[in-house]
């Protein structure tokens, strides 16, 4: 059963259009369950009804014609109740509704289950049988499992019709994802391809067909050579039978097999990587479907060979410099910081990623750079999007492919309005960030990339509240040397001197990995992260501390911040290492004072150790991104639970308020450097709680400053006491939004529909 389930889902996943997916669903399920009928109904939100989309068993002419309101007929009842309905004699059920065009009167038994994705009913899956009997418990369980699995696969196509429309290259398609970085952009897709991923090869037309064929032949020759060598190397260690596998590989690569087919497609106008990926996919799909274990295993071999050939092709094409469109929308499965850095800033207009969410690090980078981004676009067939005109709406988490002229005009005018607001606020950038009753809030910026201040050079700031050192580490091919680090840090410290710069020690792990130091774990956010890694590698930490100290010589504006602190022992160990590094520097003749040392409050355990920590360090910095993730047990990268990640959750607000009060009592400075500080609502709440230093991405400065300048401290404190009296997220959000409206600050918030 499991195998059948897996194969159906896999096939549906590989379907090129919504119609094809639905057709596979009804045919395969009918066969697997040996029923007379299998039909799928999908919900049409606009018309508020379920439409028969495909069937095998009922009259085909009924497809698209039969519609049922929620609660109407058996299908409508399943959709409304959101639970299965298993009946022996459907026509005598009180809800049965007869549609002459279906010919359904012949069928007696009925089993319908809802297709539900993230609490939303997407449709109903139905099987029917002539004979009068109740479907068995096992059959019902099978259909429920099937529907639950298919929901994930179908959701995208169902909500947008995207799969169908994407193959129809002329039509506009609107897709919803997660709003990851604010702003709107109009541009053209540039698809970034992870190396040797057959599923993610973009479709392109080759400039020179003969050259493309030669490129393919050379790549195949290289793989043949690699395989021959591998076979020779292993000759003494494997059996003759296993040796024979290498011969099979050679045959598969032969002219009569893969090579020929791929060449044919190239001659029809596809570039080699795409032609290869299609041919491999076709063979794999076929082999995975056959009922023969031996042949099914060959599917894996073909895929492996395909990847090897692709890797050679990509080596070659990577050598050619990519040509980025003037307004590039970077589209990828997962986009890394390094990939972001490769595109000239003036050409980068937007970003779309299949994975990730608003708190992924790449989203943070996008926000730091002021690039609108939409993420969590599961199931977007990126391979077919190269060169597609699109709009990225980073406020609403929306992607519009091939926008029609009227929508383009609308977005153009919204972008213009936004630019007008930005330049209006820009004129306030040199004014103090002071409340209307005279309280000053220090605004600092988060850095790590060279571009941070490029957007607002005149902004008045109080320094750098968070310099993420892992970003320069990500741009290297190995750990940067002490000298290289010293140069990078010096640039940063000098660039902002005499203002303070808070440098955080390397915070890798979680979703931030270094290409040359991969960390693979089942649960990376609960694993080897931040200070845990660098304490296990004191040689890396010592080099970093020494580089920071040396870079600060004569400037004295360095502060050091430790990420992911969980216990006082960790602080004591780093503190000892820091003393040693200072001593080593002084021995080298470097004149340096001990910099202020701080810890990030981002692991909930530290909330209960504030006093012990305060006696060991000079300042606290709240990492709200991680603190929220750990308090709520919501992975900051997981699109499925991103709706649960919310700073306005009462538990989060109470924790933040408690930290502010305790820090005051302990007489230690506490700032906030997570994304919350850069959100106008977040900033006002934090200010009302008592935080006086907020560090954010530079593009957020103007809106936060505008909010602070238009509200009194008394007002912000009043808001905090009102929200702390509430117990639900909905009430809290509503109250905050109303208050923003009363303060005439709603224009600073993301546009709502
Ligand atoms: C945080 O967790 O809030 C933070 C600022 O650090 P990062 O986002 O780099 O994990
Ligand atoms: Mg963090």
XYZ file of C-alpha atoms and ligand atoms in Angstrom:
764
model
C 0.000 0.000 0.000
C 2.743 2.380 1.012
C 4.508 1.766 -2.274
C 1.336 2.507 -4.297
C 0.771 5.689 -2.331
C 4.318 6.823 -2.850
C 4.182 6.148 -6.578
C 0.908 7.989 -7.134
C 2.138 11.057 -5.260
C 5.399 10.954 -7.184
C 3.588 10.792 -10.510
C 1.242 13.627 -9.614
C 4.260 15.636 -8.533
C 5.826 15.188 -11.940
C 2.680 16.239 -13.854
C 3.163 19.204 -16.141
C -0.297 20.669 -15.785
C -3.191 20.694 -13.384
C -5.289 18.665 -15.817
C -2.582 16.040 -16.116
C -2.265 15.875 -12.327
C -6.006 15.376 -11.859
C -6.146 12.772 -14.572
C -3.369 10.773 -12.896
C -5.160 11.041 -9.553
C -8.484 9.627 -10.706
C -6.999 6.888 -12.881
C -4.451 5.660 -10.386
C -6.782 5.729 -7.403
C -9.516 3.874 -9.252
C -7.017 1.216 -10.235
C -5.459 0.963 -6.762
C -8.851 0.678 -5.029
C -10.482 -1.332 -7.829
C -13.602 0.813 -7.811
C -15.969 1.654 -10.671
C -15.650 5.401 -10.294
C -13.113 7.859 -9.007
C -13.785 11.595 -9.278
C -12.174 14.746 -8.023
C -14.039 17.951 -7.236
C -12.183 21.187 -6.589
C -13.345 24.176 -4.654
C -13.846 27.397 -6.584
C -13.534 30.150 -3.972
C -14.965 32.843 -6.183
C -18.156 30.935 -6.941
C -18.219 29.262 -3.519
C -18.802 25.782 -4.899
C -17.181 22.456 -5.722
C -16.725 21.674 -9.415
C -16.302 18.226 -10.899
C -12.836 18.521 -12.437
C -12.121 14.992 -13.587
C -13.642 11.577 -13.348
C -13.154 8.087 -14.527
C -16.402 6.178 -14.416
C -18.934 9.016 -14.570
C -19.837 10.537 -17.942
C -16.937 12.682 -19.137
C -19.390 15.288 -20.452
C -20.232 16.167 -16.824
C -16.704 17.471 -16.188
C -16.801 21.195 -15.511
C -20.622 21.144 -15.595
C -21.519 19.671 -12.224
C -21.164 22.173 -9.392
C -22.283 21.867 -5.778
C -22.475 24.470 -3.039
C -20.989 23.563 0.354
C -23.586 21.398 2.077
C -25.290 20.569 -1.228
C -25.375 16.919 -2.286
C -23.020 14.330 -0.830
C -19.919 16.039 -2.189
C -20.956 19.400 -0.765
C -21.653 17.716 2.561
C -18.151 16.221 2.701
C -16.699 19.636 1.856
C -18.773 21.414 4.466
C -18.286 18.929 7.302
C -14.622 18.454 6.485
C -14.889 14.754 7.182
C -15.290 11.523 5.198
C -18.667 10.153 4.230
C -18.933 6.418 3.640
C -22.384 5.186 2.616
C -23.763 1.951 1.315
C -26.660 3.295 -0.701
C -26.048 6.813 -1.837
C -29.273 7.486 -3.795
C -31.375 6.993 -0.667
C -29.309 9.406 1.450
C -31.197 12.593 2.372
C -28.456 14.740 0.842
C -28.154 12.862 -2.444
C -28.492 15.163 -5.417
C -28.994 13.678 -8.842
C -27.272 15.102 -11.891
C -28.565 13.442 -15.038
C -25.389 14.244 -16.987
C -23.193 12.098 -14.689
C -24.997 8.798 -15.130
C -24.320 8.261 -11.464
C -27.638 6.551 -10.670
C -25.948 3.247 -11.507
C -23.677 3.483 -8.484
C -24.785 2.608 -5.050
C -21.879 2.892 -2.636
C -20.156 6.218 -2.089
C -16.991 7.181 -0.241
C -15.974 10.847 -0.259
C -13.076 12.438 1.614
C -12.112 16.095 1.809
C -8.767 17.297 0.430
C -7.544 19.698 3.100
C -4.404 21.791 3.141
C -3.524 23.864 6.175
C -7.109 23.775 7.415
C -8.512 24.857 4.036
C -10.757 22.521 2.046
C -9.371 22.386 -1.473
C -11.718 19.762 -2.836
C -13.299 16.357 -2.440
C -12.096 12.994 -3.643
C -14.811 10.433 -4.336
C -14.909 6.731 -5.168
C -18.138 4.948 -6.078
C -19.156 1.387 -6.763
C -22.089 -0.304 -8.418
C -22.500 -2.940 -5.757
C -24.326 -2.019 -2.566
C -21.736 -2.219 0.168
C -19.932 -0.017 2.629
C -16.302 0.653 1.781
C -14.027 -1.092 4.269
C -12.084 0.593 7.041
C -8.813 0.013 5.179
C -10.166 1.538 1.961
C -11.408 4.600 3.797
C -8.068 5.011 5.543
C -6.265 4.671 2.188
C -8.341 7.406 0.563
C -7.882 9.738 3.532
C -4.114 9.211 3.425
C -4.116 9.768 -0.316
C -6.112 13.002 -0.023
C -3.850 14.335 2.747
C -0.755 13.687 0.655
C -2.231 15.072 -2.532
C -3.338 18.237 -0.760
C 0.276 19.297 -0.360
C 1.037 18.554 -3.986
C -2.071 20.200 -5.354
C -2.370 23.259 -3.168
C -0.424 25.554 -5.358
C -2.062 24.524 -8.562
C -5.481 24.577 -6.967
C -5.312 27.993 -5.449
C -3.919 29.627 -8.538
C -4.499 27.329 -11.465
C -0.838 28.007 -11.931
C 0.292 24.678 -13.308
C -2.212 24.833 -16.092
C -1.568 28.432 -16.878
C 2.175 28.209 -16.661
C 2.328 25.961 -19.654
C 0.133 28.414 -21.476
C 2.882 30.950 -21.962
C 0.716 33.965 -22.681
C -1.415 34.180 -19.586
C -1.023 36.054 -16.355
C -0.760 33.881 -13.246
C -0.960 35.006 -9.649
C 0.778 32.920 -7.007
C 0.850 33.322 -3.255
C 3.846 32.753 -1.030
C 5.292 34.320 2.084
C 6.046 38.024 2.283
C 9.755 37.892 3.088
C 11.091 41.370 2.349
C 8.916 44.446 1.787
C 8.622 46.368 -1.432
C 7.408 45.742 -4.962
C 9.422 45.153 -8.098
C 8.755 44.617 -11.765
C 11.378 42.653 -13.669
C 12.447 39.522 -15.485
C 13.240 36.128 -13.975
C 16.795 34.885 -13.763
C 16.763 31.315 -12.505
C 19.665 30.231 -10.317
C 20.341 26.562 -10.661
C 21.794 24.492 -7.871
C 24.595 22.446 -9.348
C 23.669 19.131 -10.899
C 20.023 19.248 -9.904
C 18.080 17.691 -12.746
C 14.756 18.967 -11.441
C 15.855 22.588 -11.500
C 17.345 23.057 -14.941
C 15.828 26.064 -16.699
C 14.517 25.843 -20.240
C 16.565 27.813 -22.779
C 17.082 27.983 -26.506
C 20.726 27.435 -27.535
C 22.516 30.094 -29.583
C 24.427 27.523 -31.589
C 22.934 24.055 -31.970
C 26.102 22.380 -33.304
C 28.167 23.778 -30.425
C 25.537 22.534 -27.996
C 25.713 19.018 -29.451
C 29.495 19.044 -29.155
C 29.204 20.232 -25.554
C 26.903 17.311 -24.806
C 29.200 14.766 -26.461
C 32.166 16.069 -24.525
C 30.270 15.886 -21.254
C 29.197 12.304 -21.981
C 32.773 11.371 -22.877
C 33.978 12.794 -19.581
C 31.427 10.726 -17.663
C 32.371 7.592 -19.616
C 35.958 8.241 -18.699
C 35.082 8.809 -15.006
C 33.118 5.560 -14.937
C 35.898 3.592 -16.591
C 38.318 4.919 -14.016
C 35.978 4.173 -11.130
C 35.531 0.613 -12.434
C 39.285 0.147 -12.658
C 39.843 1.535 -9.176
C 37.267 -0.827 -7.725
C 38.197 -3.847 -9.860
C 39.948 -5.712 -7.078
C 37.309 -4.948 -4.471
C 34.014 -5.796 -6.132
C 32.511 -8.940 -7.601
C 32.196 -9.633 -11.316
C 28.462 -9.092 -11.013
C 28.959 -5.661 -9.551
C 31.549 -4.912 -12.230
C 28.876 -5.648 -14.811
C 26.931 -2.638 -13.542
C 29.610 -0.362 -14.910
C 29.106 -1.951 -18.338
C 25.405 -1.203 -18.033
C 26.278 2.413 -17.282
C 28.469 2.603 -20.363
C 25.654 1.169 -22.473
C 23.127 3.622 -21.088
C 25.374 6.480 -22.068
C 25.878 5.013 -25.528
C 24.669 6.665 -28.694
C 21.731 4.338 -29.017
C 20.425 5.265 -25.581
C 20.540 8.556 -23.689
C 23.002 10.339 -25.938
C 20.904 10.011 -29.049
C 17.692 11.132 -27.465
C 19.234 14.176 -25.886
C 20.903 15.133 -29.148
C 17.555 14.926 -30.916
C 16.000 17.358 -28.468
C 18.895 19.772 -28.836
C 18.331 19.757 -32.583
C 14.686 20.561 -31.871
C 15.810 23.720 -30.046
C 16.534 22.925 -26.400
C 19.856 23.662 -24.733
C 21.822 20.628 -23.607
C 21.170 20.756 -19.817
C 17.413 21.034 -20.290
C 17.262 18.395 -23.034
C 19.231 16.057 -20.780
C 17.022 16.697 -17.768
C 13.840 16.010 -19.778
C 15.153 12.746 -21.245
C 16.387 11.514 -17.881
C 13.108 12.481 -16.236
C 11.120 10.636 -18.880
C 13.096 7.417 -18.404
C 12.989 7.714 -14.631
C 9.218 8.306 -14.622
C 8.698 5.285 -16.813
C 10.984 2.973 -14.875
C 9.605 4.004 -11.502
C 6.152 2.988 -12.604
C 6.896 -0.537 -13.749
C 6.206 -3.416 -11.424
C 9.685 -4.817 -11.499
C 12.151 -4.164 -8.734
C 15.196 -4.590 -10.969
C 13.973 -2.054 -13.499
C 12.891 0.342 -10.792
C 16.400 0.357 -9.418
C 17.716 1.236 -12.874
C 15.772 4.500 -12.524
C 18.188 5.528 -9.801
C 21.129 4.648 -12.068
C 19.798 6.772 -14.890
C 19.224 9.663 -12.563
C 22.742 9.332 -11.233
C 24.221 9.259 -14.714
C 22.123 12.235 -15.710
C 23.458 14.192 -12.738
C 27.028 13.335 -13.669
C 26.584 14.519 -17.250
C 24.812 17.635 -16.026
C 27.647 18.414 -13.626
C 30.072 18.410 -16.573
C 27.742 20.560 -18.660
C 27.364 23.024 -15.823
C 31.103 23.230 -15.256
C 31.277 24.365 -18.797
C 28.363 26.793 -18.701
C 29.457 28.262 -15.377
C 32.624 29.327 -17.099
C 30.529 31.624 -19.293
C 29.572 34.738 -17.432
C 25.809 34.909 -16.870
C 24.000 37.809 -18.478
C 21.621 39.366 -15.968
C 18.537 41.234 -17.192
C 18.483 44.963 -16.403
C 15.864 44.349 -13.715
C 16.687 40.888 -12.479
C 14.273 38.944 -10.333
C 16.381 36.181 -8.887
C 14.402 32.936 -8.772
C 15.694 29.800 -7.120
C 14.904 26.790 -5.035
C 17.008 28.094 -2.223
C 19.051 31.237 -2.713
C 22.269 31.635 -0.802
C 23.907 34.800 0.429
C 26.747 34.166 -2.005
C 24.363 34.001 -4.971
C 22.821 37.291 -3.889
C 26.263 38.807 -3.777
C 27.119 37.723 -7.322
C 24.589 39.980 -9.039
C 25.453 43.634 -9.553
C 23.311 45.521 -7.044
C 21.940 47.935 -9.636
C 20.480 45.028 -11.604
C 18.942 43.136 -8.700
C 15.266 44.105 -8.416
C 13.624 41.232 -6.545
C 13.952 37.764 -5.183
C 11.751 34.664 -5.267
C 12.621 31.457 -3.466
C 10.803 28.159 -3.198
C 12.020 27.529 0.288
C 12.526 29.754 3.282
C 10.360 32.302 5.010
C 10.519 35.858 6.236
C 12.995 35.057 8.986
C 15.406 32.966 6.920
C 18.773 34.563 6.697
C 18.516 35.173 3.003
C 15.316 37.117 3.695
C 17.160 39.177 6.272
C 19.846 39.912 3.710
C 17.217 40.858 1.156
C 15.685 43.281 3.640
C 19.098 44.672 4.497
C 19.619 45.341 0.805
C 16.096 46.714 0.333
C 15.183 43.985 -2.168
C 11.524 42.863 -2.215
C 11.276 39.115 -1.707
C 8.671 36.376 -1.720
C 9.528 32.955 -0.336
C 7.944 29.617 0.440
C 6.726 29.396 -3.172
C 6.462 25.616 -2.932
C 5.807 23.851 -6.217
C 6.666 26.804 -8.445
C 8.084 25.164 -11.568
C 11.146 27.354 -11.685
C 12.771 25.499 -14.522
C 10.244 26.994 -16.936
C 10.501 30.571 -15.730
C 13.797 31.858 -17.128
C 13.178 35.217 -18.790
C 9.534 35.411 -17.697
C 8.314 38.945 -16.931
C 7.028 39.135 -13.369
C 6.018 41.303 -10.443
C 7.256 40.537 -6.951
C 5.028 41.936 -4.230
C 6.988 41.572 -1.027
C 4.216 43.153 1.061
C 1.498 40.711 0.211
C 3.769 37.723 -0.491
C 2.630 37.601 -4.082
C 4.210 36.709 -7.379
C 2.545 37.640 -10.652
C 3.832 35.971 -13.787
C 3.397 37.633 -17.165
C 1.362 40.557 -15.752
C -1.315 42.004 -18.012
C -1.035 45.731 -18.905
C -3.720 46.915 -16.428
C -2.001 45.190 -13.494
C 1.379 46.465 -14.625
C 0.057 50.011 -14.621
C -1.409 49.530 -11.144
C 1.874 48.244 -9.775
C 3.855 50.963 -11.506
C 1.752 53.575 -9.767
C 1.987 51.822 -6.373
C 5.767 51.696 -6.758
C 5.796 55.398 -7.587
C 3.703 56.222 -4.491
C 6.032 54.159 -2.365
C 9.051 55.952 -3.749
C 7.375 59.260 -2.971
C 6.760 58.187 0.653
C 10.337 56.954 0.976
C 11.775 60.208 -0.290
C 9.429 62.183 1.943
C 10.615 60.184 4.975
C 14.165 60.394 3.712
C 14.065 64.132 4.399
C 13.532 63.328 8.095
C 16.515 60.999 8.203
C 18.809 63.621 9.647
C 16.403 64.516 12.462
C 16.781 63.030 15.937
C 14.829 59.857 16.710
C 12.967 61.456 19.558
C 9.423 60.962 20.758
C 7.017 63.895 20.744
C 7.567 64.227 24.528
C 11.341 64.333 24.214
C 12.603 60.783 24.849
C 15.499 59.789 22.661
C 15.709 56.303 21.181
C 19.091 55.330 19.793
C 18.776 53.857 16.311
C 21.565 51.625 15.092
C 21.947 49.500 11.995
C 22.586 45.829 11.329
C 25.409 45.183 8.909
C 27.354 42.379 7.329
C 27.125 43.302 3.682
C 28.954 46.209 2.105
C 25.730 47.666 0.743
C 23.907 48.487 3.970
C 24.239 52.207 4.031
C 24.226 52.785 0.318
C 20.478 53.514 0.279
C 20.463 56.245 2.933
C 23.885 57.809 3.325
C 22.589 60.826 5.227
C 20.684 58.868 7.863
C 21.400 59.832 11.425
C 22.412 56.719 13.332
C 24.079 55.846 16.605
C 26.332 53.102 15.304
C 26.165 49.467 14.313
C 24.085 47.383 16.695
C 24.813 44.083 14.996
C 27.585 43.259 12.575
C 26.984 39.680 11.449
C 30.488 38.389 10.892
C 29.234 35.180 9.289
C 28.325 37.126 6.148
C 31.959 37.835 5.136
C 32.730 34.234 6.115
C 30.072 33.065 3.642
C 31.712 34.987 0.836
C 34.972 33.044 1.185
C 36.046 29.604 -0.015
C 37.649 28.781 3.360
C 37.832 30.406 6.784
C 39.232 33.887 6.190
C 42.694 34.262 7.677
C 43.418 36.494 10.673
C 44.878 39.120 8.339
C 41.874 39.001 5.994
C 39.491 39.281 8.919
C 41.455 42.155 10.416
C 41.183 44.048 7.130
C 37.405 43.435 6.839
C 36.705 44.380 10.462
C 38.944 47.434 10.295
C 36.987 48.706 7.318
C 33.790 48.324 9.289
C 35.112 49.884 12.510
C 36.784 52.725 10.689
C 33.759 53.341 8.483
C 31.579 54.056 11.522
C 34.116 55.439 14.055
C 33.702 57.083 16.499
C 30.275 55.428 16.693
C 30.245 52.013 18.364
C 30.200 48.842 16.272
C 28.853 45.688 17.900
C 30.593 42.730 16.244
C 29.035 39.372 16.773
C 31.291 36.331 16.824
C 30.672 33.797 14.085
C 27.059 32.564 14.199
C 26.906 29.598 11.844
C 24.699 26.530 12.059
C 20.916 26.583 11.824
C 20.307 27.763 8.272
C 23.633 29.551 7.938
C 26.204 27.191 6.631
C 29.579 27.821 5.159
C 30.231 26.001 1.888
C 33.600 24.868 3.229
C 32.332 23.858 6.674
C 29.021 22.065 6.129
C 27.013 21.128 9.202
C 24.397 18.507 8.516
C 21.978 17.732 11.283
C 18.397 16.551 11.637
C 17.528 19.455 13.855
C 19.968 22.210 12.978
C 18.295 25.031 14.931
C 18.585 22.953 18.080
C 22.024 21.769 17.248
C 25.535 22.957 16.700
C 24.983 26.678 16.301
C 26.599 29.983 17.180
C 28.795 29.949 20.248
C 28.478 26.151 20.498
C 30.454 25.778 17.276
C 33.110 28.343 18.071
C 33.632 27.057 21.613
C 34.271 23.634 20.106
C 36.741 25.288 17.725
C 38.642 27.722 19.926
C 41.224 28.083 17.164
C 38.553 29.686 14.944
C 37.228 31.853 17.778
C 40.691 32.977 18.870
C 41.617 34.033 15.336
C 38.388 36.000 15.143
C 38.817 37.692 18.522
C 42.408 38.604 17.731
C 41.383 40.010 14.342
C 38.633 42.108 15.960
C 40.991 43.449 18.625
C 43.739 44.283 16.174
C 41.233 45.956 13.854
C 40.057 48.184 16.716
C 43.497 49.515 17.572
C 43.344 53.258 18.023
C 39.602 53.386 17.328
C 38.186 51.951 20.520
C 34.680 51.603 19.156
C 34.552 47.792 19.155
C 31.994 45.865 21.211
C 31.842 42.085 21.095
C 28.580 40.142 21.117
C 28.148 36.395 21.678
C 25.369 34.514 19.826
C 23.262 31.606 21.097
C 24.399 31.811 24.707
C 22.586 29.272 26.881
C 24.661 29.120 30.043
C 27.045 31.197 32.144
C 29.831 28.660 31.600
C 29.864 29.554 27.921
C 30.263 33.224 28.803
C 33.043 32.472 31.300
C 34.968 30.441 28.736
C 34.735 33.124 26.052
C 35.635 35.760 28.602
C 38.830 33.845 29.451
C 39.654 33.441 25.760
C 39.091 37.153 25.237
C 41.465 37.986 28.100
C 44.045 35.703 26.535
C 43.628 37.292 23.118
C 44.019 40.767 24.655
C 47.181 39.662 26.428
C 48.574 38.208 23.184
C 47.830 41.478 21.400
C 49.495 43.525 24.088
C 52.526 41.200 23.914
C 52.588 42.003 20.194
C 52.641 45.690 21.073
C 49.031 46.439 20.078
C 47.517 49.095 22.343
C 44.037 47.882 23.138
C 41.472 48.277 25.890
C 39.175 45.409 26.766
C 36.083 45.975 24.590
C 32.622 45.828 26.117
C 31.314 42.270 25.989
C 27.649 41.394 25.515
C 25.439 38.378 25.039
C 22.506 37.846 22.745
C 19.293 36.985 24.519
C 17.822 34.566 22.021
C 17.679 31.186 23.768
C 14.740 31.250 26.206
C 16.878 29.711 28.971
C 18.716 33.006 29.419
C 15.529 34.775 30.470
C 15.858 32.914 33.757
C 19.549 33.743 34.197
C 19.579 37.473 33.603
C 21.086 38.307 36.970
C 23.975 35.848 36.642
C 24.623 37.006 33.097
C 24.425 40.689 34.003
C 27.222 40.188 36.522
C 29.456 38.780 33.761
C 28.847 40.997 30.755
C 28.426 44.665 29.894
C 25.287 44.595 27.755
C 22.421 42.489 26.468
C 21.117 42.405 22.928
C 17.794 40.705 22.325
C 17.801 38.504 19.211
C 14.077 38.541 18.691
C 14.254 36.382 15.546
C 15.515 33.376 17.416
C 13.865 34.199 20.710
C 10.452 34.073 19.011
C 11.335 30.875 17.161
C 12.422 29.110 20.345
C 9.676 30.498 22.582
C 6.946 29.457 20.172
C 8.701 26.310 18.909
C 8.190 27.556 15.352
C 10.995 26.986 12.859
C 11.755 30.419 11.405
C 12.363 28.828 7.993
C 9.360 26.602 7.701
C 6.697 27.999 5.390
C 4.108 25.576 6.814
C 4.189 27.129 10.247
C 5.129 30.669 9.312
C 1.614 31.830 10.176
C 2.346 30.891 13.791
C 5.502 32.952 13.963
C 4.325 36.272 15.326
C 5.944 38.760 17.671
C 2.509 39.875 18.844
C 1.867 36.521 20.495
C 1.131 37.421 24.118
C 3.872 35.061 25.383
C 6.479 36.830 23.257
C 5.396 40.294 24.367
C 5.475 39.233 28.018
C 8.977 37.760 27.648
C 10.243 40.941 25.970
C 8.618 43.105 28.621
C 10.125 41.005 31.407
C 13.623 41.292 29.912
C 13.258 45.076 29.677
C 12.108 45.372 33.310
C 14.788 43.033 34.669
C 17.546 44.763 32.716
C 16.469 48.077 34.218
C 16.525 46.579 37.695
C 19.962 45.079 37.059
C 21.172 48.339 35.590
C 22.418 46.775 32.373
C 21.782 48.074 28.880
C 19.436 45.957 26.770
C 18.925 46.622 23.091
C 17.036 44.714 20.399
C 18.694 43.709 17.134
C 16.167 41.235 15.686
C 13.808 42.129 12.849
C 11.167 43.282 15.316
C 13.177 46.427 16.038
C 12.923 47.457 12.372
C 9.146 47.181 12.226
C 7.300 50.414 13.136
C 4.814 48.570 15.372
C 7.577 46.470 16.939
C 9.715 49.535 17.558
C 6.878 51.397 19.328
C 6.080 48.389 21.500
C 9.744 47.899 22.424
C 10.096 51.589 23.177
C 7.023 51.443 25.407
C 8.528 48.496 27.276
C 11.648 50.498 28.011
C 14.152 49.539 25.318
C 16.136 52.620 24.342
C 18.386 51.138 21.656
C 17.026 49.523 18.504
C 19.168 48.057 15.768
C 17.734 47.356 12.332
C 18.396 47.035 8.626
C 19.164 50.433 7.146
C 16.122 50.476 4.813
C 13.850 50.326 7.895
C 15.336 53.399 9.571
C 13.104 55.965 7.936
C 9.788 54.324 8.824
C 10.853 53.539 12.390
C 12.172 57.061 12.912
C 8.947 58.512 11.521
C 6.892 56.349 13.922
C 8.978 57.317 16.953
C 8.808 61.019 16.139
C 5.018 60.966 15.879
C 4.233 59.180 19.139
C 4.780 60.121 22.781
C 6.503 57.831 25.237
C 3.377 57.970 27.332
C 1.348 56.775 24.347
C 3.730 53.892 23.671
C 3.698 52.867 27.331
C -0.084 52.984 27.301
C -0.132 50.717 24.267
C 2.173 48.243 26.001
C 0.053 48.066 29.123
C -3.061 47.603 26.995
C -1.587 44.763 24.932
C -0.144 43.034 27.973
C -3.658 42.795 29.364
C -4.781 40.791 26.306
C -4.567 37.045 25.914
C -4.890 36.385 22.213
C -2.920 37.215 19.123
C -5.972 38.335 17.172
C -7.020 40.856 19.794
C -3.472 42.105 20.151
C -2.988 42.600 16.408
C -6.312 44.391 16.113
C -5.627 46.711 19.056
C -2.196 47.608 17.736
C -3.530 48.264 14.253
C -6.331 50.481 15.583
C -3.863 52.460 17.661
C -1.639 52.966 14.623
C -4.665 54.306 12.769
C -5.491 56.686 15.628
C -1.908 57.920 15.549
C -2.198 58.345 11.769
C 0.659 55.971 11.194
C -1.147 53.345 9.128
C 0.679 54.504 5.996
C 3.919 53.237 7.535
C 2.543 49.694 7.701
C 2.646 47.217 4.835
C -0.238 47.815 2.405
C -3.262 45.618 3.042
C -5.652 44.452 0.331
C 18.181 37.179 16.048
O 18.135 35.971 16.249
O 17.261 37.954 16.310
C 19.368 37.790 15.426
C 19.516 39.085 15.347
O 20.299 36.950 14.913
P 20.160 36.132 13.554
O 18.933 36.603 12.841
O 21.404 36.380 12.792
O 20.039 34.717 14.019
Mg 19.903 34.754 16.158
